[in-house]
Short mmCIF file of C-alpha atoms in Angstrom, two decimals:
data_model
loop_
_atom_site.label_atom_id
_atom_site.label_comp_id
_atom_site.label_asym_id
_atom_site.label_seq_id
_atom_site.Cartn_x
_atom_site.Cartn_y
_atom_site.Cartn_z
CA MET J 1 0.08 -0.04 -0.05
CA THR J 2 1.12 3.34 -0.96
CA THR J 3 1.50 5.94 2.19
CA ALA J 4 1.91 9.64 2.32
CA SER J 5 5.72 9.14 3.18
CA ASP J 6 6.32 7.26 0.11
CA ARG J 7 5.08 9.89 -1.96
CA GLN J 8 7.60 12.46 -0.57
CA PRO J 9 10.72 13.45 -2.43
CA ALA J 10 13.47 11.30 -2.05
CA HIS J 11 15.63 13.99 -0.27
CA LEU J 12 12.67 14.74 2.39
CA ARG J 13 12.18 11.30 3.30
CA GLU J 14 13.86 9.61 6.44
CA ASN J 15 17.67 8.86 5.79
CA PRO J 16 18.62 5.76 7.02
CA TYR J 17 22.30 6.92 6.86
CA PRO J 18 22.40 9.85 8.79
CA LYS J 19 26.13 10.03 9.41
CA ALA J 20 27.04 9.19 5.85
CA ASP J 21 28.71 12.02 3.84
CA VAL J 22 26.84 11.07 0.91
CA VAL J 23 23.66 8.87 0.40
CA LEU J 24 22.36 7.52 -2.86
CA VAL J 25 18.59 7.27 -3.16
CA ARG J 26 16.96 5.02 -5.52
CA ASP J 27 12.96 4.77 -6.13
CA ASN J 28 12.42 6.74 -2.62
CA HIS J 29 12.89 3.66 -0.68
CA TRP J 30 16.18 2.20 -1.48
CA PHE J 31 19.39 4.03 0.30
CA GLU J 32 22.90 3.27 0.25
CA GLY J 33 25.75 5.61 2.20
CA PHE J 34 29.23 6.49 1.21
CA ASN J 35 31.91 7.78 3.58
CA ALA J 36 34.97 9.48 3.48
CA TYR J 37 37.91 7.30 4.43
CA ASN J 38 39.44 10.00 6.48
CA ASP J 39 37.97 13.37 7.49
CA THR J 40 39.63 15.54 4.90
CA ASP J 41 38.10 17.54 2.17
CA ALA J 42 39.67 15.34 -0.44
CA ASP J 43 38.23 12.22 0.74
CA ARG J 44 34.94 13.97 1.10
CA GLY J 45 35.09 14.58 -2.42
CA ASP J 46 35.86 11.01 -3.20
CA ALA J 47 32.80 10.01 -1.32
CA ILE J 48 30.91 12.11 -4.14
CA THR J 49 32.88 10.29 -6.90
CA ARG J 50 32.44 6.93 -5.66
CA ALA J 51 28.57 7.62 -5.36
CA LEU J 52 28.25 9.11 -8.49
CA ALA J 53 29.57 5.80 -9.73
CA ALA J 54 26.73 3.59 -8.33
CA CYS J 55 24.12 5.57 -9.71
CA GLN J 56 21.39 4.86 -12.26
CA ASP J 57 19.24 7.01 -14.27
CA GLY J 58 16.65 8.97 -11.68
CA ASP J 59 18.60 8.49 -8.49
CA THR J 60 19.42 11.27 -6.20
CA LEU J 61 22.90 12.00 -4.34
CA LEU J 62 22.20 13.57 -0.70
CA VAL J 63 25.46 15.44 0.16
CA GLY J 64 25.94 16.46 3.92
CA TYR J 65 27.60 19.22 5.91
CA GLY J 66 31.25 20.20 5.05
CA VAL J 67 33.87 20.77 1.83
CA PHE J 68 33.70 18.23 -0.49
CA ASP J 69 36.89 18.61 -2.76
CA LEU J 70 36.94 16.75 -5.96
CA GLY J 71 40.64 18.06 -6.86
CA THR J 72 40.27 17.92 -10.55
CA ASN J 73 37.52 15.89 -11.03
CA ARG J 74 33.80 16.87 -12.28
CA ILE J 75 30.29 15.68 -11.48
CA ASP J 76 28.43 14.35 -14.52
CA LEU J 77 24.73 14.27 -13.73
CA SER J 78 24.14 13.10 -17.24
CA LEU J 79 25.89 9.83 -16.64
CA GLY J 80 27.68 10.21 -20.02
CA GLY J 81 24.51 11.35 -21.47
CA THR J 82 22.52 8.20 -20.84
CA GLY J 83 20.32 9.84 -17.87
CA THR J 84 19.71 12.08 -15.03
CA VAL J 85 21.02 11.99 -11.41
CA HIS J 86 19.90 14.86 -8.88
CA LEU J 87 22.31 16.66 -6.50
CA VAL J 88 20.95 17.96 -3.03
CA GLY J 89 22.84 19.48 -0.24
CA MET J 90 22.24 20.39 3.39
CA GLY J 91 22.36 24.29 2.33
CA GLN J 92 23.84 26.79 0.43
CA ARG J 93 26.38 27.50 2.86
CA LEU J 94 26.58 24.26 4.55
CA THR J 95 27.67 21.96 1.57
CA GLU J 96 30.60 23.05 -0.75
CA ILE J 97 31.54 21.40 -3.59
CA ARG J 98 34.86 22.41 -4.83
CA SER J 99 36.99 21.61 -7.93
CA GLN J 100 39.95 23.08 -9.82
CA SER J 101 39.16 21.15 -13.17
CA TYR J 102 39.84 23.40 -15.98
CA PRO J 103 39.77 24.50 -18.75
CA LEU J 104 36.42 24.86 -20.39
CA ALA J 105 37.12 22.33 -23.08
CA LEU J 106 37.03 19.56 -20.36
CA GLY J 107 33.55 20.38 -19.27
CA SER J 108 31.50 21.92 -16.58
CA ILE J 109 32.36 20.98 -13.03
CA ILE J 110 28.80 20.23 -12.35
CA HIS J 111 27.32 19.13 -15.69
CA LEU J 112 23.55 18.84 -15.34
CA GLY J 113 21.53 15.68 -16.08
CA LEU J 114 19.12 15.28 -19.46
CA VAL J 115 15.69 15.69 -18.22
CA ASN J 116 14.37 17.63 -15.33
CA CYS J 117 17.58 17.49 -13.26
CA GLU J 118 17.67 19.22 -10.01
CA VAL J 119 20.73 20.94 -8.11
CA ALA J 120 19.84 22.43 -4.56
CA ASN J 121 20.86 23.53 -1.32
CA LEU J 122 24.72 23.78 -2.14
CA THR J 123 27.46 25.74 -3.17
CA VAL J 124 29.87 24.66 -6.30
CA ASN J 125 33.33 26.77 -5.91
CA ALA J 126 35.49 26.43 -9.00
CA ASN J 127 38.81 26.90 -7.35
CA SER J 128 41.44 26.54 -9.59
CA THR J 129 45.10 27.64 -8.65
CA VAL J 130 45.83 28.83 -12.17
CA ASN J 131 44.95 32.56 -12.20
CA THR J 132 44.22 32.67 -15.93
CA ALA J 133 41.91 29.50 -16.03
CA PHE J 134 38.52 29.55 -17.27
CA GLN J 135 36.22 27.14 -15.56
CA ALA J 136 32.64 26.51 -15.60
CA PRO J 137 31.25 25.69 -12.30
CA ILE J 138 27.64 24.33 -13.45
CA GLY J 139 26.07 23.98 -16.78
CA VAL J 140 27.13 22.45 -20.13
CA ASN J 141 29.81 22.92 -23.28
CA SER J 142 28.98 20.98 -26.22
CA VAL J 143 32.69 21.42 -27.07
CA ALA J 144 33.47 19.14 -24.21
CA GLY J 145 31.03 16.29 -25.55
CA GLU J 146 28.48 17.35 -22.97
CA SER J 147 24.89 16.79 -23.19
CA ALA J 148 22.17 19.08 -23.67
CA PHE J 149 19.90 19.41 -20.60
CA THR J 150 15.91 20.04 -20.59
CA ASN J 151 13.91 21.56 -17.60
CA ALA J 152 16.92 21.61 -15.01
CA VAL J 153 16.16 23.32 -11.96
CA LEU J 154 18.64 24.98 -9.63
CA ARG J 155 17.30 26.01 -6.28
CA SER J 156 18.97 27.77 -3.45
CA VAL J 157 22.58 27.34 -5.22
CA ARG J 158 25.62 29.45 -4.63
CA ILE J 159 28.02 29.92 -7.47
CA LEU J 160 31.74 30.79 -6.95
CA GLY J 161 34.21 31.23 -9.50
CA GLY J 162 37.38 33.28 -10.76
CA SER J 163 35.86 33.14 -14.16
CA ASP J 164 32.60 32.06 -15.41
CA GLY J 165 29.58 30.63 -13.09
CA LEU J 166 26.66 29.37 -14.88
CA TYR J 167 27.91 28.37 -18.31
CA VAL J 168 25.58 27.21 -21.21
CA SER J 169 27.00 26.72 -24.75
CA HIS J 170 25.32 23.88 -26.74
CA THR J 171 24.21 23.43 -30.32
CA SER J 172 21.21 21.91 -28.87
CA ALA J 173 18.53 23.77 -27.18
CA CYS J 174 18.54 23.91 -23.33
CA SER J 175 16.28 24.74 -20.91
CA LEU J 176 16.72 25.47 -16.87
CA SER J 177 14.88 27.62 -14.23
CA ALA J 178 16.70 29.06 -11.33
CA PHE J 179 15.04 29.94 -7.95
CA ASN J 180 17.19 32.07 -5.16
CA VAL J 181 20.71 31.25 -6.83
CA GLU J 182 23.68 33.40 -5.86
CA GLY J 183 26.63 33.91 -8.16
CA TYR J 184 30.05 35.58 -7.37
CA THR J 185 32.46 35.80 -10.28
CA LYS J 186 35.00 37.84 -12.02
CA TYR J 187 34.11 37.27 -15.82
CA ASP J 188 30.54 36.20 -16.60
CA VAL J 189 28.15 35.13 -13.88
CA VAL J 190 25.69 33.80 -16.45
CA ALA J 191 27.35 33.09 -20.03
CA VAL J 192 24.71 32.10 -22.61
CA PHE J 193 26.00 31.33 -26.22
CA PRO J 194 26.56 29.17 -28.58
CA PRO J 195 30.13 27.66 -30.11
CA SER J 196 28.72 28.89 -33.53
CA THR J 197 25.09 29.27 -34.87
CA GLY J 198 22.89 27.58 -32.31
CA PRO J 199 19.24 26.99 -30.96
CA ASN J 200 17.12 28.86 -28.49
CA HIS J 201 17.93 28.21 -24.95
CA THR J 202 15.51 29.20 -22.81
CA LEU J 203 16.68 30.42 -18.89
CA GLY J 204 13.99 31.96 -16.32
CA PHE J 205 15.92 33.22 -13.10
CA TYR J 206 13.61 33.96 -9.86
CA ASN J 207 14.79 36.04 -6.68
CA CYS J 208 18.70 35.62 -7.88
CA ARG J 209 21.59 37.49 -7.32
CA PHE J 210 24.67 38.05 -9.45
CA ARG J 211 27.73 39.91 -8.34
CA CYS J 212 30.56 40.02 -10.87
CA VAL J 213 33.74 42.08 -9.37
CA GLY J 214 37.07 41.86 -11.44
CA PRO J 215 39.57 42.05 -12.67
CA ASN J 216 39.67 38.33 -13.81
CA GLY J 217 42.55 36.48 -14.01
CA THR J 218 42.79 36.48 -18.07
CA GLY J 219 43.88 40.07 -18.15
CA ASN J 220 41.20 41.09 -20.82
CA GLY J 221 39.51 43.30 -18.38
CA GLN J 222 35.89 41.96 -18.87
CA THR J 223 33.70 41.52 -15.82
CA ARG J 224 29.84 41.14 -16.68
CA CYS J 225 26.92 39.79 -14.91
CA ILE J 226 24.96 38.46 -17.70
CA ASN J 227 26.52 37.64 -21.20
CA SER J 228 23.58 36.84 -23.70
CA ARG J 229 24.40 36.13 -27.36
CA ILE J 230 21.63 33.75 -28.13
CA GLY J 231 18.06 32.39 -26.75
CA THR J 232 15.89 33.70 -24.28
CA SER J 233 16.68 34.68 -20.71
CA ARG J 234 14.34 35.92 -18.18
CA PHE J 235 14.97 37.74 -14.79
CA PHE J 236 12.07 38.25 -12.07
CA GLY J 237 13.10 40.20 -9.12
CA CYS J 238 17.05 39.91 -9.55
CA GLU J 239 19.89 41.79 -8.66
CA PHE J 240 22.71 42.60 -10.64
CA TYR J 241 25.86 44.36 -9.87
CA ALA J 242 29.39 44.67 -11.75
CA GLU J 243 32.70 46.22 -10.51
CA ASN J 244 36.51 46.92 -11.54
CA GLY J 245 36.54 44.83 -15.02
CA GLY J 246 40.07 46.37 -15.14
CA ALA J 247 42.34 47.40 -18.23
CA GLY J 248 42.84 45.60 -21.31
CA THR J 249 41.95 45.04 -25.07
CA GLY J 250 37.84 45.24 -24.89
CA ALA J 251 38.08 46.13 -21.44
CA GLU J 252 34.51 46.50 -19.94
CA THR J 253 32.33 46.46 -16.69
CA ILE J 254 28.80 45.92 -17.66
CA ALA J 255 26.02 44.42 -15.33
CA ILE J 256 24.29 42.99 -18.41
CA THR J 257 25.27 42.71 -21.96
CA VAL J 258 23.09 41.33 -25.10
CA ASN J 259 25.02 40.52 -27.87
CA GLY J 260 22.50 38.40 -29.21
CA GLY J 261 19.18 36.84 -28.17
CA ASN J 262 16.61 38.03 -26.01
CA VAL J 263 16.69 39.36 -22.59
CA GLU J 264 13.88 40.63 -20.45
CA VAL J 265 14.24 41.73 -17.04
CA TYR J 266 11.13 42.33 -14.51
CA GLY J 267 11.78 44.47 -11.35
CA GLY J 268 14.89 44.19 -9.53
CA SER J 269 18.28 46.39 -9.50
CA ILE J 270 21.27 46.84 -11.98
CA ALA J 271 24.26 48.53 -10.72
CA VAL J 272 27.84 48.90 -11.92
CA ASN J 273 30.96 50.83 -10.94
CA GLY J 274 33.65 50.96 -13.25
CA ASP J 275 37.16 52.33 -14.00
CA ASN J 276 37.33 51.27 -17.56
CA THR J 277 36.04 53.11 -20.99
CA ASN J 278 33.35 50.64 -21.42
CA THR J 279 31.25 51.13 -18.05
CA ARG J 280 27.78 50.45 -19.04
CA GLY J 281 24.70 49.01 -16.83
CA VAL J 282 23.07 47.53 -19.83
CA LYS J 283 24.80 47.13 -23.25
CA VAL J 284 22.51 45.96 -26.01
CA GLY J 285 24.38 45.19 -29.22
CA THR J 286 23.15 44.86 -32.95
CA THR J 287 21.52 41.81 -32.92
CA GLY J 288 19.97 41.64 -29.50
CA THR J 289 16.64 42.39 -27.81
CA PHE J 290 16.07 43.67 -24.43
CA LEU J 291 13.03 44.41 -22.42
CA GLY J 292 13.05 46.24 -18.94
CA VAL J 293 9.98 46.67 -16.70
CA GLY J 294 10.07 48.06 -13.27
CA VAL J 295 13.87 48.23 -13.27
CA SER J 296 16.34 50.27 -11.23
CA ILE J 297 19.62 50.88 -13.51
CA ASN J 298 22.54 52.96 -11.76
CA ALA J 299 25.75 53.50 -13.54
CA VAL J 300 28.94 55.12 -11.58
CA GLY J 301 32.22 56.16 -13.23
CA THR J 302 35.37 56.44 -11.62
CA ASN J 303 39.08 57.43 -12.69
CA SER J 304 37.73 59.92 -14.83
CA VAL J 305 35.57 57.45 -16.70
CA SER J 306 32.05 58.30 -18.07
CA ALA J 307 29.61 55.71 -17.30
CA ASN J 308 26.36 55.21 -19.11
CA GLY J 309 23.08 53.56 -17.46
CA PHE J 310 21.67 52.23 -20.77
CA ILE J 311 23.69 51.99 -24.32
CA LEU J 312 22.03 50.45 -27.49
CA THR J 313 24.08 50.24 -30.61
CA GLY J 314 21.56 48.23 -32.53
CA GLY J 315 19.00 45.71 -32.30
CA THR J 316 15.75 46.63 -30.19
CA ALA J 317 15.22 47.78 -26.56
CA GLU J 318 12.38 49.11 -24.64
CA LEU J 319 12.20 50.57 -20.78
CA VAL J 320 8.81 50.43 -19.09
CA SER J 321 8.47 52.08 -15.68
CA SER J 322 11.84 52.16 -14.93
CA ARG J 323 14.53 54.36 -13.70
CA VAL J 324 17.92 55.21 -14.94
CA VAL J 325 20.71 56.87 -13.37
CA SER J 326 24.49 57.62 -14.11
CA SER J 327 26.64 59.37 -12.28
CA GLY J 328 30.52 59.75 -11.43
CA THR J 329 33.53 61.10 -13.40
CA GLY J 330 33.46 62.40 -16.97
CA THR J 331 30.08 62.69 -18.70
CA PRO J 332 28.09 60.46 -17.36
CA LEU J 333 25.09 59.59 -19.52
CA ASP J 334 21.68 57.84 -18.65
CA LEU J 335 20.64 56.70 -22.17
CA VAL J 336 22.56 56.42 -25.29
CA ARG J 337 21.27 54.94 -28.69
CA SER J 338 23.78 54.93 -31.50
CA GLY J 339 21.78 52.27 -33.27
CA GLY J 340 18.34 50.34 -33.61
CA THR J 341 15.36 51.37 -31.58
CA LEU J 342 15.61 52.45 -28.13
CA THR J 343 11.80 52.91 -26.50
CA VAL J 344 10.96 54.36 -23.07
CA SER J 345 7.60 54.59 -21.43
CA GLY J 346 6.99 55.87 -17.81
CA THR J 347 10.74 55.87 -17.52
CA LYS J 348 12.63 58.53 -15.26
CA TYR J 349 15.98 59.71 -16.31
CA ASP J 350 17.42 63.06 -16.95
CA GLY J 351 16.61 64.24 -20.37
CA THR J 352 19.80 66.39 -20.62
CA LYS J 353 21.85 63.26 -20.03
CA THR J 354 21.07 61.34 -23.50
CA SER J 355 22.65 60.62 -26.63
CA GLY J 356 20.88 59.86 -30.04
CA THR J 357 17.02 59.64 -30.83
CA ILE J 358 15.14 58.39 -27.69
CA THR J 359 11.71 57.02 -28.92
CA GLN J 360 8.92 57.90 -26.32
CA GLY J 361 6.38 55.16 -25.82
CA LEU J 362 2.66 55.35 -24.12
CA TRP J 363 2.78 56.37 -20.68
CA GLN J 364 -0.81 55.83 -19.09
CA GLY J 365 -1.99 56.22 -22.69
CA VAL J 366 -0.57 59.48 -23.11
CA THR J 367 2.94 59.91 -25.42
CA PRO J 368 4.92 62.09 -22.68
CA THR J 369 7.89 64.75 -23.79
CA ALA J 370 11.28 63.71 -22.89
CA ALA J 371 11.53 66.87 -20.53
CA GLY J 372 8.03 65.62 -19.04
CA LEU J 373 9.82 62.38 -18.06
CA ASN J 374 12.26 64.21 -15.51
CA THR J 375 9.29 65.19 -13.29
CA LEU J 376 7.97 61.83 -13.07
CA SER J 377 7.82 60.08 -10.00
CA THR J 378 10.68 57.66 -8.92
#
């Protein structure tokens, strides 16, 4: 007879191995514990590796308290492209999985499973000691032979890295929903792009926090929270902050850059504090589209740098019921349009701090003048 307990998710049911470092759960009723041979971070990481080797499609790995150091190993939740394993820790700041695996061509530290894969309640830390290493703490890279994922879920996951964070690059469409995720990196917190031409990835982020503080170790001076080149990424009630990209060819400090694909931001805050020539809150390139609704954008330039709150060099962008502020040294500008179409509707900005043609959309059924926008309520 099926009981209420039987219908509970595996990671909510009683654990018969309460002292095991890693517990493998199968079919909501079969458990196997894997302990570290010694009380070290490396041995705890080895326990994950051994548990993963025993997994079948649909299994869940429960990871306990502490640091689990994989060395240069990775976690393939797709089982070599044959299935899906779920990974659940004790808490975002209680369970930490570390790996020095690099470069990106070798794959993600945590490669998500094929369908409905869930990763929850843990930190993944890409902690390579090689300063110039490009690492992908979580995601997928088809160049490494990794399989695409569908309907993946991240819940209460913290991502730490010296380069990238969530990395999605595949020739097949990937889809993911992220809830209460925190990302702290130095290059791109979220990078979404194909290796060449690619599919329409679909990503959704809810109440997440992205913080990118450079400079990164590659010396290119690029620091960005979101780097979109393809697909659709939607953000609901999220926080973005980028700072100190540093110097280098193509150096930039940008909270959100859309060089392709579609980015939509609903609510939340976007802030940037930069000291290089490309300090932007949001930058939309020639093939990108952007929609911001109820968003606050704040750009600050330092060391004689002029910051831009929002810049459109092509494509299409619209700000609705939002607020844009630029300040600091140099000649800061709230809105800059050098190509494409930039439409603002009921948006607060300084009409004297713009460049290019700004299209006025409807505000409460009326098309306001640019000057009138300065008096709108914040």
